[in-house]
mmCIF file of C-alpha atoms and ligand atoms in Angstrom:
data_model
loop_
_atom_site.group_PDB
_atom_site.id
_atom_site.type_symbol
_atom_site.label_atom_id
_atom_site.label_comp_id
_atom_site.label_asym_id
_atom_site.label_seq_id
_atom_site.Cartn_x
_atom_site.Cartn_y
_atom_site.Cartn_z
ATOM 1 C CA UNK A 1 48.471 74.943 -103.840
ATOM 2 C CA UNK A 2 47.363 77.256 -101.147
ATOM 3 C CA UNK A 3 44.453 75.118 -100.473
ATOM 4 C CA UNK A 4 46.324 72.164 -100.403
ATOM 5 C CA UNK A 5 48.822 73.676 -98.023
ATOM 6 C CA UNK A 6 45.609 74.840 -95.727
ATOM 7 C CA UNK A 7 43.912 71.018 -95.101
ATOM 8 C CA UNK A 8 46.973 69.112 -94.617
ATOM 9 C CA UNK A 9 48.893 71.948 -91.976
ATOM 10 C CA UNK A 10 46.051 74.278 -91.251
ATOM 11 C CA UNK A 11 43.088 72.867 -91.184
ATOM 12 C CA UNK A 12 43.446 69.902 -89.372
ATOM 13 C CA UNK A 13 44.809 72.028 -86.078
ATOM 14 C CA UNK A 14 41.565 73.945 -86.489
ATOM 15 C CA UNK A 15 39.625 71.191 -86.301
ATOM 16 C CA UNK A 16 41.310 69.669 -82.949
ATOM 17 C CA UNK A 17 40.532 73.004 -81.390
ATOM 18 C CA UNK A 18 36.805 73.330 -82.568
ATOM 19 C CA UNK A 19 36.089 69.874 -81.065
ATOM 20 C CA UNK A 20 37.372 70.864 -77.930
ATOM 21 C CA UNK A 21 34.197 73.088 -77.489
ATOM 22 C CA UNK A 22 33.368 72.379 -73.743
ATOM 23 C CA UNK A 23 29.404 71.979 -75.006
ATOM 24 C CA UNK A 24 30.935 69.280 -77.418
ATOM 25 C CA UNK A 25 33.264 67.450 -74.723
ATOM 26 C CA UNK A 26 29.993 67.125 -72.229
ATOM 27 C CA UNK A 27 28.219 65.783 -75.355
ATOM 28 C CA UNK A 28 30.903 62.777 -75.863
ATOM 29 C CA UNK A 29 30.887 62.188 -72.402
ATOM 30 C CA UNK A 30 27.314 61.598 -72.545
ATOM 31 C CA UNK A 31 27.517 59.786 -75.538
ATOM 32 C CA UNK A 32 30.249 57.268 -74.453
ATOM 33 C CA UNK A 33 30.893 56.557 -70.963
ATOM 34 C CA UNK A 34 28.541 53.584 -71.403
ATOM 35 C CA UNK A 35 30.157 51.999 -74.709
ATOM 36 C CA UNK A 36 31.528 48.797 -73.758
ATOM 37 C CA UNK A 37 34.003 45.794 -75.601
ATOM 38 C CA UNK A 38 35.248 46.291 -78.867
ATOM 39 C CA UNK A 39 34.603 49.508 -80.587
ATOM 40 C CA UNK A 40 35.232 51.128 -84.205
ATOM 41 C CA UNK A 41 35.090 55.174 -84.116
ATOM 42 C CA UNK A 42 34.484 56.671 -87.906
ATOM 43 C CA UNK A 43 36.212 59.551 -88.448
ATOM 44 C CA UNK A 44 38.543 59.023 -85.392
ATOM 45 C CA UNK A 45 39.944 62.854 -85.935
ATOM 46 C CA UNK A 46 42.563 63.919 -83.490
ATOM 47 C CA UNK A 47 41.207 61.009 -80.776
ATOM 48 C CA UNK A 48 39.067 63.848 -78.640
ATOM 49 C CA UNK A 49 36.809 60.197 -77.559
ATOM 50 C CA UNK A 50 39.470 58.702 -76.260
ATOM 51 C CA UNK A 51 39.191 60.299 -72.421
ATOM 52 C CA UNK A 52 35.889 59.031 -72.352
ATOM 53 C CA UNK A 53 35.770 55.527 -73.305
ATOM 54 C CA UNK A 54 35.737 53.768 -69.850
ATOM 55 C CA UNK A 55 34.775 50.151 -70.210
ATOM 56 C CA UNK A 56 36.350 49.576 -74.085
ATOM 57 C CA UNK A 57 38.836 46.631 -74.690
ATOM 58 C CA UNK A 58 39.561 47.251 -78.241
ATOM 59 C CA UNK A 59 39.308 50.272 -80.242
ATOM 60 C CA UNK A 60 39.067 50.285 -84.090
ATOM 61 C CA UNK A 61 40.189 54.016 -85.018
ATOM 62 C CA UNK A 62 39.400 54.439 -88.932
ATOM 63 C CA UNK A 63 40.561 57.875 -89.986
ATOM 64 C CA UNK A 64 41.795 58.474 -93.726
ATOM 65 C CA UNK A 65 43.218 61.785 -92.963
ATOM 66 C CA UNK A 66 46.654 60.580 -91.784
ATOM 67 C CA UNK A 67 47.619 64.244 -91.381
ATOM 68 C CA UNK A 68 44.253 64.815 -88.708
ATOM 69 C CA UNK A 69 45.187 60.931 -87.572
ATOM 70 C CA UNK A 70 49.089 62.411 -86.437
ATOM 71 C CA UNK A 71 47.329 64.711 -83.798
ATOM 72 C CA UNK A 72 45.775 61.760 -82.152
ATOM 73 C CA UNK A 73 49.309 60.055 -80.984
ATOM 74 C CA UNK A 74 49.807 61.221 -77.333
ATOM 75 C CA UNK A 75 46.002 61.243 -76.729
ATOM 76 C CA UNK A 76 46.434 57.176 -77.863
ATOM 77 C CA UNK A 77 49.638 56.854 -75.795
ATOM 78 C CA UNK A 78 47.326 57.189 -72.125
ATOM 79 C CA UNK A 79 44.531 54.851 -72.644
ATOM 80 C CA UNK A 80 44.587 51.316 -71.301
ATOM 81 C CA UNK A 81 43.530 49.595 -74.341
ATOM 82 C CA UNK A 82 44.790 49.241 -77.664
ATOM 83 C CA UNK A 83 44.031 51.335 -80.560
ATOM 84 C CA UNK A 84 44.421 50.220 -84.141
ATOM 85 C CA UNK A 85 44.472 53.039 -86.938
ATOM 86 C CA UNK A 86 42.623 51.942 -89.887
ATOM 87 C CA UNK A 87 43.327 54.037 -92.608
ATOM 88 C CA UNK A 88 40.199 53.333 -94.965
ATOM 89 C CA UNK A 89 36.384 55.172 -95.676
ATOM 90 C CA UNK A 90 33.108 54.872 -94.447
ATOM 91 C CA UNK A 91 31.980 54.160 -97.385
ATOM 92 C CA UNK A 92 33.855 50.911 -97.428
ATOM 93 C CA UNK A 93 34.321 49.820 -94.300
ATOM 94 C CA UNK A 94 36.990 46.927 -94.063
ATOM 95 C CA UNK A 95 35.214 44.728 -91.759
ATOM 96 C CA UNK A 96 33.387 41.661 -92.131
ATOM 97 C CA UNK A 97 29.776 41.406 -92.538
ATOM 98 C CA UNK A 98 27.742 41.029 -89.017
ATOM 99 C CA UNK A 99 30.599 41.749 -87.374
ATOM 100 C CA UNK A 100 31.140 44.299 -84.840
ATOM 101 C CA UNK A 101 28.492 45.097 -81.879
ATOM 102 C CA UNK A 102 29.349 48.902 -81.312
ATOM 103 C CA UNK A 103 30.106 51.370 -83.818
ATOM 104 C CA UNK A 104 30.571 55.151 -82.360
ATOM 105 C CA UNK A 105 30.403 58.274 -85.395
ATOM 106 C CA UNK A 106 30.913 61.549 -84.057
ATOM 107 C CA UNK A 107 30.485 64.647 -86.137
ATOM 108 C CA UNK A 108 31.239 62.848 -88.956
ATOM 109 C CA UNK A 109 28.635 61.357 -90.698
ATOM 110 C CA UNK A 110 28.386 65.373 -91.913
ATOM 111 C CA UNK A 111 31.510 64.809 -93.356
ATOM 112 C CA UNK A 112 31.967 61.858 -95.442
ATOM 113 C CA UNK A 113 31.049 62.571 -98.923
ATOM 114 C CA UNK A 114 28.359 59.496 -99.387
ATOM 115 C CA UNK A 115 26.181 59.659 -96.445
ATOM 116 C CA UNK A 116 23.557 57.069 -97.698
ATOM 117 C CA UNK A 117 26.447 54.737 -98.246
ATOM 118 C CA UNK A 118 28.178 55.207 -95.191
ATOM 119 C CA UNK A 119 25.423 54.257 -93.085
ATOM 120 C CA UNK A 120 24.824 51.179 -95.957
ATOM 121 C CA UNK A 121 28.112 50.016 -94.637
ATOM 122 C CA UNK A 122 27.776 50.504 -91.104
ATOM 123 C CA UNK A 123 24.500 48.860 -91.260
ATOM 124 C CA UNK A 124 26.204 45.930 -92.678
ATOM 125 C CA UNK A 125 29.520 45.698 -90.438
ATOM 126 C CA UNK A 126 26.874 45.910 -87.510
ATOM 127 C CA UNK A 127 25.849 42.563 -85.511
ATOM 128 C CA UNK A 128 21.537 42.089 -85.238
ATOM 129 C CA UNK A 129 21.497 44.208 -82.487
ATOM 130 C CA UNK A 130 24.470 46.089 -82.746
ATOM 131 C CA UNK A 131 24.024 49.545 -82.055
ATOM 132 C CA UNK A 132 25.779 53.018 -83.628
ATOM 133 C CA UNK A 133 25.969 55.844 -80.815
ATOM 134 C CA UNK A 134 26.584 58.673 -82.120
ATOM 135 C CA UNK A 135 26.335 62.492 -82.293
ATOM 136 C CA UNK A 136 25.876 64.992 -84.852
ATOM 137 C CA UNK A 137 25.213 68.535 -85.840
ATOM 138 C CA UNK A 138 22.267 68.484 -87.988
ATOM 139 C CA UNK A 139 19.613 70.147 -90.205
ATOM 140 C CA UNK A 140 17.534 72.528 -87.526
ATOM 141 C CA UNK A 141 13.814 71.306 -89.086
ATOM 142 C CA UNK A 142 12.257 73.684 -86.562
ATOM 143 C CA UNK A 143 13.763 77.612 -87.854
ATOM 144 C CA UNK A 144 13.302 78.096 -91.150
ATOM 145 C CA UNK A 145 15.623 80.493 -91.167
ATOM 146 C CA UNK A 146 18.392 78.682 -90.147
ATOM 147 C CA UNK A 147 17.890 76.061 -92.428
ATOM 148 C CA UNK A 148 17.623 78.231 -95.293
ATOM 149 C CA UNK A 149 20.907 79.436 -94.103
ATOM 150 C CA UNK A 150 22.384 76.322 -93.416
ATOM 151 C CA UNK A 151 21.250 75.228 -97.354
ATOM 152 C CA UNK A 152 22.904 78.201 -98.552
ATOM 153 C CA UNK A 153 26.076 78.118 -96.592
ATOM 154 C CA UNK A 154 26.780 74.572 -97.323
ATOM 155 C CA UNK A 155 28.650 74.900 -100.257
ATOM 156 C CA UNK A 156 31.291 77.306 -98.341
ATOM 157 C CA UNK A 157 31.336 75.234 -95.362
ATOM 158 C CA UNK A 158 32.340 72.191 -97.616
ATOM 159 C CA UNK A 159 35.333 74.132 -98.962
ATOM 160 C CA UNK A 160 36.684 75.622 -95.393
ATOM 161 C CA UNK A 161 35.854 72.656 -93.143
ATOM 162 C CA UNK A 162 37.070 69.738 -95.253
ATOM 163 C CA UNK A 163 33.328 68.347 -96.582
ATOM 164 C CA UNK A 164 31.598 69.132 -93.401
ATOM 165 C CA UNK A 165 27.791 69.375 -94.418
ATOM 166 C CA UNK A 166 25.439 71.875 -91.919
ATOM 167 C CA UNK A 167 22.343 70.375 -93.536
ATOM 168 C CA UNK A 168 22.420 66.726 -93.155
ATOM 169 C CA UNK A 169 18.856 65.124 -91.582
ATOM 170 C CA UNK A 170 20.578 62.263 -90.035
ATOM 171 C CA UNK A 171 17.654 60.765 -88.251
ATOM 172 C CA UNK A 172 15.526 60.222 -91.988
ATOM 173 C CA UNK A 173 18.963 58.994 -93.211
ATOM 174 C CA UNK A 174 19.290 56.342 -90.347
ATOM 175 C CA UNK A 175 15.543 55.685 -90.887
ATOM 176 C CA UNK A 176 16.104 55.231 -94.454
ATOM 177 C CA UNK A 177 18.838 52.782 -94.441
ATOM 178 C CA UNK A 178 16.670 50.588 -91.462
ATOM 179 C CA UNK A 179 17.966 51.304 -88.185
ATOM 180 C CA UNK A 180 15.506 50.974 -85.409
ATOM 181 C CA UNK A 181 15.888 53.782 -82.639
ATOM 182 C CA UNK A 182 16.808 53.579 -79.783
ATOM 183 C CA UNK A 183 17.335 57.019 -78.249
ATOM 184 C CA UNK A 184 16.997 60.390 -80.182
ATOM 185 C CA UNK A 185 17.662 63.393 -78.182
ATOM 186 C CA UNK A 186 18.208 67.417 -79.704
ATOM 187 C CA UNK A 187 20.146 69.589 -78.190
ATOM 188 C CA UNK A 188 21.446 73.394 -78.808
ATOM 189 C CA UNK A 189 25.074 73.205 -78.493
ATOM 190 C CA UNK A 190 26.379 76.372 -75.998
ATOM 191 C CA UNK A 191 28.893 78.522 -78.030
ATOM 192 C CA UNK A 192 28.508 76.995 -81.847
ATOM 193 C CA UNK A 193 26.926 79.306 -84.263
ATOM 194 C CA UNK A 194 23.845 78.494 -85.014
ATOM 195 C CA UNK A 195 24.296 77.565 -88.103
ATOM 196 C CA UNK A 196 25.910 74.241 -86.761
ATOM 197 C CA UNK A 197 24.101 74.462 -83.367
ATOM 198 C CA UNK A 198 21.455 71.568 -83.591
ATOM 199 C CA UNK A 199 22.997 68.355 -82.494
ATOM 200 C CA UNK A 200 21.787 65.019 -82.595
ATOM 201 C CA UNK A 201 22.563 62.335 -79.902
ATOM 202 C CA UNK A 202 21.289 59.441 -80.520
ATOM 203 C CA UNK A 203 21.635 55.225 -79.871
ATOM 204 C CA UNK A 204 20.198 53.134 -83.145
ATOM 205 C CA UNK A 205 20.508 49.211 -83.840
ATOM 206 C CA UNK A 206 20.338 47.121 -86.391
ATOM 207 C CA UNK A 207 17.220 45.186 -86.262
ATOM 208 C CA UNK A 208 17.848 41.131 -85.335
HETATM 209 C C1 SAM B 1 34.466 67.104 -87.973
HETATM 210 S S1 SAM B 1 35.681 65.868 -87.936
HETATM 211 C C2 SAM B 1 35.262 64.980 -86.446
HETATM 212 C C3 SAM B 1 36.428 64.248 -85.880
HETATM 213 C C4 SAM B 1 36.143 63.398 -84.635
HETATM 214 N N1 SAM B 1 35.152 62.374 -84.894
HETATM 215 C C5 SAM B 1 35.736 64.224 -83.450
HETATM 216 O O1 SAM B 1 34.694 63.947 -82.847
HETATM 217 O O2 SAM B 1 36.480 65.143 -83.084
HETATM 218 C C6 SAM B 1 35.202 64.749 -89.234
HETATM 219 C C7 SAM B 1 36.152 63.567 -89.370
HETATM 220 O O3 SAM B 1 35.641 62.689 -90.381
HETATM 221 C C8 SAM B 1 36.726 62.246 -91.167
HETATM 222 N N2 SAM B 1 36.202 61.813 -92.475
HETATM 223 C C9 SAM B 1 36.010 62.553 -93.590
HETATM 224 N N3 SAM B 1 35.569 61.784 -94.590
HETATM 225 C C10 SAM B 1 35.461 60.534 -94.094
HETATM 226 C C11 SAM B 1 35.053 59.286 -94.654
HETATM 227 N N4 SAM B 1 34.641 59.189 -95.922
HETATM 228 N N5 SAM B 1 35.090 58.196 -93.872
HETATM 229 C C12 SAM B 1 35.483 58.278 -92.575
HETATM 230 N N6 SAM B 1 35.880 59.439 -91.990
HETATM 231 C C13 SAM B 1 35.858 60.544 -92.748
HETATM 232 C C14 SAM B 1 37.649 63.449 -91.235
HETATM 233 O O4 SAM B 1 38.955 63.112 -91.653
HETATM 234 C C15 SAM B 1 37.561 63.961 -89.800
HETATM 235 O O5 SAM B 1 38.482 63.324 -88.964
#
């Protein structure tokens, strides 16, 4: 009951303070003031993208957390464009087949429970050519130590930060399911632990 009572009211007010991280806010800017036309965010959250979109018409926000999806309704009320809240899963995307040309995902491709999936589906929704931008804390392939730690801690992390995995290796897993990339940047993310400090940035299509 207590944990119940700590991811719908807790947690999710947690969360929209954690994203704020300034190192994480520079990294969306990055990330998005170039998306253009119609969009679909996975994992919308508490809409922290939504400041930086500048050339979107449409925005597809699918969140299934509608208690995280709540926080998001003043940040929707101030952008230009509409926003459409689809409640569903990566891992079954609602969307037809070939057709969608820009799919954002950040920091939350660590979170959904079926990564392999996930990306399956995205692949699929995608255009030839479409691209997913996104960015990610990953698996730190570099120091040992850290990933032994990340390995270990996962389990915990799962529990306290609603299924958020610290030892994902996105870049296989979007090389895997047959993305072609694009741009692949790492970065150490100024005041995360370290734990969760690797991020990936990084522009992939789907091959025509
Ligand atoms: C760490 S938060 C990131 C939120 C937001 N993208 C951001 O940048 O602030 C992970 C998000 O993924 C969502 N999520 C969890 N499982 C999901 C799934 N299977 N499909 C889509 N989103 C999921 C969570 O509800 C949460 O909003």
């Amino acid at each position: 009951m207590f944990y119940k009572f700590y991811q719908q009211h807790v947690f999710p007010h947690l969360l929209n303070q954690v994203m704020q991280t300034p190192s994480l806010m520079d990294l969306r800017r990055e990330l998005l003031l170039g998306v253009s036309g119609d969009v679909l965010e996975i994992g919308f959250g508490s809409g922290l993208n939504l400041a930086f979109y500048q050339q979107v018409e449409q925005l597809y926000a699918l969140e299934p957390n509608p208690a995280i999806f709540q926080l998001a309704q003043d940040r929707i009320q101030h952008v230009p464009f509409p926003v459409e809240h689809i409640q569903a899963s990566a891992e079954a995307l609602p969307f037809a087949t070939h057709g969608l040309n820009n799919i954002v995902s950040t920091w939350t491709l660590c979170s959904v429970p079926d990564l392999a999936q996930s990306l399956r589906e995205i692949y699929r929704v995608l255009k030839p050519g479409g691209r997913l931008h996104l960015v990610e804390h990953v698996l730190n392939r570099e120091h040992l130590n850290i990933q032994r730690l990340q390995h270990l801690l996962t389990p915990l992390q799962k529990k306290v930060a609603d299924g958020c995995h610290l030892n994902r290796d996105i870049e296989l897993a979007l090389l895997e399911t047959g993305f072609e990339l694009d741009e692949i940047q790492y970065r150490e993310a100024a005041g995360i632990p370290k734990i969760g400090q690797r991020m990936l940035l990084a522009r992939v299509h789907k091959p025509f």
